[in-house]
CSV table of C-alpha atoms in Angstrom, one decimal:
chain,number,residue,atom,x,y,z
A,24,UNK,CA,3.0,-126.5,72.6
A,25,UNK,CA,-0.8,-127.6,73.2
A,26,UNK,CA,-2.0,-124.0,72.8
A,27,UNK,CA,-0.1,-123.6,69.5
A,28,UNK,CA,-1.8,-126.9,68.5
A,29,UNK,CA,-5.2,-125.6,69.5
A,30,UNK,CA,-4.9,-122.3,67.8
A,31,UNK,CA,-3.8,-124.1,64.5
A,32,UNK,CA,-6.8,-126.5,64.6
A,33,UNK,CA,-9.2,-123.6,65.4
A,34,UNK,CA,-7.5,-121.6,62.5
A,35,UNK,CA,-8.1,-124.3,60.3
A,36,UNK,CA,-11.8,-124.7,61.3
A,37,UNK,CA,-12.7,-121.1,61.1
A,38,UNK,CA,-11.3,-120.9,57.7
A,39,UNK,CA,-13.0,-124.3,56.5
A,40,UNK,CA,-16.4,-122.9,57.9
A,41,UNK,CA,-16.2,-119.5,56.0
A,42,UNK,CA,-15.1,-121.2,52.8
A,43,UNK,CA,-17.7,-124.0,53.0
A,44,UNK,CA,-20.4,-121.4,53.7
A,45,UNK,CA,-19.3,-119.3,50.6
A,46,UNK,CA,-18.3,-122.1,48.0
A,47,UNK,CA,-19.9,-125.3,49.2
A,48,UNK,CA,-18.1,-128.4,50.3
A,49,UNK,CA,-17.2,-130.0,46.9
A,50,UNK,CA,-16.0,-126.5,45.4
A,51,UNK,CA,-13.8,-125.8,48.3
A,52,UNK,CA,-10.3,-127.4,48.1
A,53,UNK,CA,-8.0,-128.2,51.1
A,54,UNK,CA,-5.4,-125.9,49.5
A,55,UNK,CA,-7.9,-123.1,49.8
A,56,UNK,CA,-8.4,-123.9,53.4
A,57,UNK,CA,-4.6,-124.1,54.3
A,58,UNK,CA,-4.1,-120.8,52.5
A,59,UNK,CA,-6.9,-119.0,54.4
A,60,UNK,CA,-5.8,-120.5,57.7
A,61,UNK,CA,-2.2,-119.9,56.8
A,62,UNK,CA,-1.0,-123.4,57.7
A,63,UNK,CA,0.5,-126.1,55.5
A,64,UNK,CA,-1.2,-129.3,54.2
A,65,UNK,CA,0.4,-131.4,57.0
A,66,UNK,CA,-1.4,-129.6,59.7
A,67,UNK,CA,-4.9,-130.3,58.2
A,68,UNK,CA,-3.7,-134.1,57.8
A,69,UNK,CA,-2.2,-134.2,61.4
A,70,UNK,CA,-5.4,-132.6,63.0
A,71,UNK,CA,-8.2,-134.1,60.6
A,72,UNK,CA,-6.7,-136.7,58.4
A,73,UNK,CA,-8.9,-136.1,55.4
A,74,UNK,CA,-11.3,-133.3,54.1
A,75,UNK,CA,-14.3,-135.5,55.2
A,76,UNK,CA,-13.1,-135.6,58.6
A,77,UNK,CA,-12.6,-131.9,58.3
A,78,UNK,CA,-16.1,-131.2,57.3
A,79,UNK,CA,-17.5,-133.4,60.0
A,80,UNK,CA,-15.5,-131.5,62.6
A,81,UNK,CA,-16.8,-128.2,61.4
A,82,UNK,CA,-20.4,-129.5,62.4
A,83,UNK,CA,-19.2,-131.3,65.5
A,84,UNK,CA,-17.7,-128.3,67.2
A,85,UNK,CA,-21.1,-126.3,66.5
A,86,UNK,CA,-23.7,-129.0,67.0
A,87,UNK,CA,-22.4,-131.0,69.8
A,88,UNK,CA,-22.9,-128.2,72.3
A,89,UNK,CA,-26.3,-127.3,70.9
A,90,UNK,CA,-27.6,-130.9,71.1
A,91,UNK,CA,-26.3,-131.3,74.8
A,92,UNK,CA,-28.3,-128.0,75.5
A,93,UNK,CA,-31.4,-129.3,73.8
A,94,UNK,CA,-31.3,-132.6,75.6
A,95,UNK,CA,-30.8,-131.0,79.1
A,96,UNK,CA,-33.6,-128.5,78.4
A,97,UNK,CA,-35.9,-131.2,77.3
A,98,UNK,CA,-35.1,-133.3,80.5
A,99,UNK,CA,-36.1,-130.2,82.6
A,100,UNK,CA,-39.3,-129.7,80.4
A,101,UNK,CA,-40.2,-133.4,80.8
A,102,UNK,CA,-39.8,-133.0,84.6
A,103,UNK,CA,-42.4,-130.3,84.5
A,104,UNK,CA,-44.9,-132.6,82.9
A,105,UNK,CA,-45.0,-134.9,79.9
A,106,UNK,CA,-47.8,-132.7,78.3
A,107,UNK,CA,-45.6,-129.6,78.3
A,108,UNK,CA,-45.7,-128.8,74.7
A,109,UNK,CA,-44.3,-125.3,75.0
A,110,UNK,CA,-41.4,-126.5,77.3
A,111,UNK,CA,-40.4,-129.2,74.6
A,112,UNK,CA,-40.5,-126.7,71.9
A,113,UNK,CA,-38.7,-124.1,73.8
A,114,UNK,CA,-35.8,-126.8,74.4
A,115,UNK,CA,-35.7,-127.4,70.6
A,116,UNK,CA,-35.9,-124.0,69.5
A,117,UNK,CA,-34.2,-121.8,71.9
A,118,UNK,CA,-30.5,-123.5,71.8
A,119,UNK,CA,-30.6,-123.4,67.8
A,120,UNK,CA,-31.3,-119.6,67.8
A,121,UNK,CA,-28.6,-119.0,70.5
A,122,UNK,CA,-26.2,-120.8,68.3
A,123,UNK,CA,-27.3,-118.5,65.1
A,124,UNK,CA,-26.8,-115.6,67.5
A,125,UNK,CA,-23.2,-116.6,68.7
A,126,UNK,CA,-21.7,-118.1,65.4
A,127,UNK,CA,-23.2,-115.7,62.9
A,128,UNK,CA,-24.6,-116.5,59.3
A,129,UNK,CA,-21.5,-118.7,58.1
A,130,UNK,CA,-22.5,-121.8,60.0
A,131,UNK,CA,-26.2,-121.3,59.1
A,132,UNK,CA,-25.3,-121.2,55.5
A,133,UNK,CA,-23.4,-124.4,56.0
A,134,UNK,CA,-26.5,-126.0,57.7
A,135,UNK,CA,-28.4,-125.1,54.5
A,136,UNK,CA,-25.8,-126.7,52.2
A,137,UNK,CA,-25.9,-129.8,54.2
A,138,UNK,CA,-29.5,-130.3,53.2
A,139,UNK,CA,-29.1,-129.5,49.5
A,140,UNK,CA,-25.6,-130.7,48.4
A,141,UNK,CA,-25.2,-134.3,47.5
A,142,UNK,CA,-23.0,-135.3,50.2
A,143,UNK,CA,-24.1,-138.8,51.5
A,144,UNK,CA,-21.0,-139.0,53.8
A,145,UNK,CA,-22.0,-135.9,55.5
A,146,UNK,CA,-25.7,-136.8,55.7
A,147,UNK,CA,-24.7,-140.1,57.2
A,148,UNK,CA,-22.5,-138.6,59.8
A,149,UNK,CA,-25.2,-136.1,60.8
A,150,UNK,CA,-27.7,-138.9,61.1
A,151,UNK,CA,-25.7,-141.2,63.1
A,152,UNK,CA,-24.3,-138.4,65.5
A,153,UNK,CA,-27.4,-136.5,65.9
A,154,UNK,CA,-30.3,-138.4,64.7
A,155,UNK,CA,-31.0,-139.5,68.5
A,156,UNK,CA,-31.7,-136.0,69.5
A,157,UNK,CA,-34.4,-135.5,66.9
A,158,UNK,CA,-36.0,-139.1,67.9
A,159,UNK,CA,-36.0,-137.7,71.6
A,160,UNK,CA,-37.9,-134.8,70.9
A,161,UNK,CA,-40.4,-136.8,68.6
A,162,UNK,CA,-41.0,-139.1,71.3
A,163,UNK,CA,-41.7,-136.4,73.9
A,164,UNK,CA,-44.0,-134.6,71.4
A,165,UNK,CA,-45.9,-138.0,70.7
A,166,UNK,CA,-46.7,-137.9,74.4
A,167,UNK,CA,-48.2,-134.5,74.2
A,168,UNK,CA,-50.1,-135.2,70.7
A,169,UNK,CA,-51.3,-138.8,71.1
A,170,UNK,CA,-54.0,-138.4,68.4
A,171,UNK,CA,-51.3,-137.8,65.6
A,172,UNK,CA,-50.0,-140.7,63.7
A,173,UNK,CA,-46.1,-141.2,63.8
A,174,UNK,CA,-46.2,-140.2,60.0
A,175,UNK,CA,-48.2,-137.1,60.6
A,176,UNK,CA,-46.1,-136.0,63.7
A,177,UNK,CA,-43.0,-136.4,61.6
A,178,UNK,CA,-44.3,-134.3,58.9
A,179,UNK,CA,-45.1,-131.5,61.2
A,180,UNK,CA,-41.8,-131.6,63.0
A,181,UNK,CA,-40.1,-131.3,59.5
A,182,UNK,CA,-42.0,-128.2,59.0
A,183,UNK,CA,-41.1,-126.9,62.5
A,184,UNK,CA,-37.4,-127.8,61.8
A,185,UNK,CA,-37.8,-125.7,58.5
A,186,UNK,CA,-39.2,-122.7,60.1
A,187,UNK,CA,-36.4,-122.9,62.8
A,188,UNK,CA,-33.8,-123.1,60.0
A,189,UNK,CA,-35.3,-120.1,58.4
A,190,UNK,CA,-35.5,-118.2,61.6
A,191,UNK,CA,-31.9,-119.1,62.4
A,192,UNK,CA,-30.8,-117.5,59.0
A,193,UNK,CA,-32.7,-114.3,59.9
A,194,UNK,CA,-34.1,-113.9,56.3
A,195,UNK,CA,-37.6,-113.1,57.2
A,196,UNK,CA,-39.5,-109.9,56.9
A,197,UNK,CA,-39.1,-108.9,60.5
A,198,UNK,CA,-35.6,-107.3,61.0
A,199,UNK,CA,-33.9,-106.6,64.2
A,200,UNK,CA,-35.0,-102.9,65.1
A,201,UNK,CA,-32.4,-100.1,66.2
A,202,UNK,CA,-31.7,-100.3,69.9
A,203,UNK,CA,-32.7,-104.1,70.3
A,204,UNK,CA,-29.9,-106.4,71.1
A,205,UNK,CA,-29.3,-109.5,69.0
A,206,UNK,CA,-30.3,-111.6,72.1
A,207,UNK,CA,-33.4,-109.8,72.6
A,208,UNK,CA,-34.3,-110.3,68.9
A,209,UNK,CA,-33.7,-114.0,69.1
A,210,UNK,CA,-35.8,-114.2,72.3
A,211,UNK,CA,-38.6,-112.5,70.5
A,212,UNK,CA,-38.2,-115.0,67.5
A,213,UNK,CA,-38.2,-117.9,69.8
A,214,UNK,CA,-41.4,-116.7,71.4
A,215,UNK,CA,-43.2,-116.3,68.0
A,216,UNK,CA,-41.7,-119.6,66.6
A,217,UNK,CA,-43.0,-121.7,69.6
A,218,UNK,CA,-46.5,-120.2,69.4
A,219,UNK,CA,-46.5,-120.8,65.7
A,220,UNK,CA,-45.2,-124.3,66.2
A,221,UNK,CA,-47.9,-125.1,68.9
A,222,UNK,CA,-50.8,-124.0,66.6
A,223,UNK,CA,-49.2,-126.3,63.9
A,224,UNK,CA,-48.7,-129.2,66.0
A,225,UNK,CA,-52.1,-129.2,67.5
A,226,UNK,CA,-54.1,-128.4,64.2
A,227,UNK,CA,-56.8,-130.9,63.4
């Protein structure tokens, strides 16, 4: 019974993720989600209670693990020295690119929609649940870059985050060449992005 419940919940999340990525949060109805997942509306209400909670859960199941990986890598980077800028950026960049490699483009499109759609409830949820992760990285970076004001540091971290989101979506000019695995391609992207971010963060 527990397995059946898990499968039902997973089907709903997969259907919601695909539809939200294609049509957006507001334009996707629960009826469309239930139709794609081949469940009834009672199953959605049982597992999630509301459309808002369903949207939040789509994010939580992907981002909780990524955030935990980021913080674990950050801890190791700081153990190697508080001025370990490359290690701090690797902890920020690599788990995100690995997430993009394992989930495909659907969740990346959802991330982009979270930035552009007027959904204050979702923004508040993301800020409350994951804001501390960004603050941890900002604090670690400030130790490496003591000459930057807090405002300037946050500007530059915003630009690093934007570059990372773009790299996650794999929209750039550099395409994965034939014969190279997705994992190797993401590693290469991580290496270049970290080098770019170091130069930007250390710029006068």
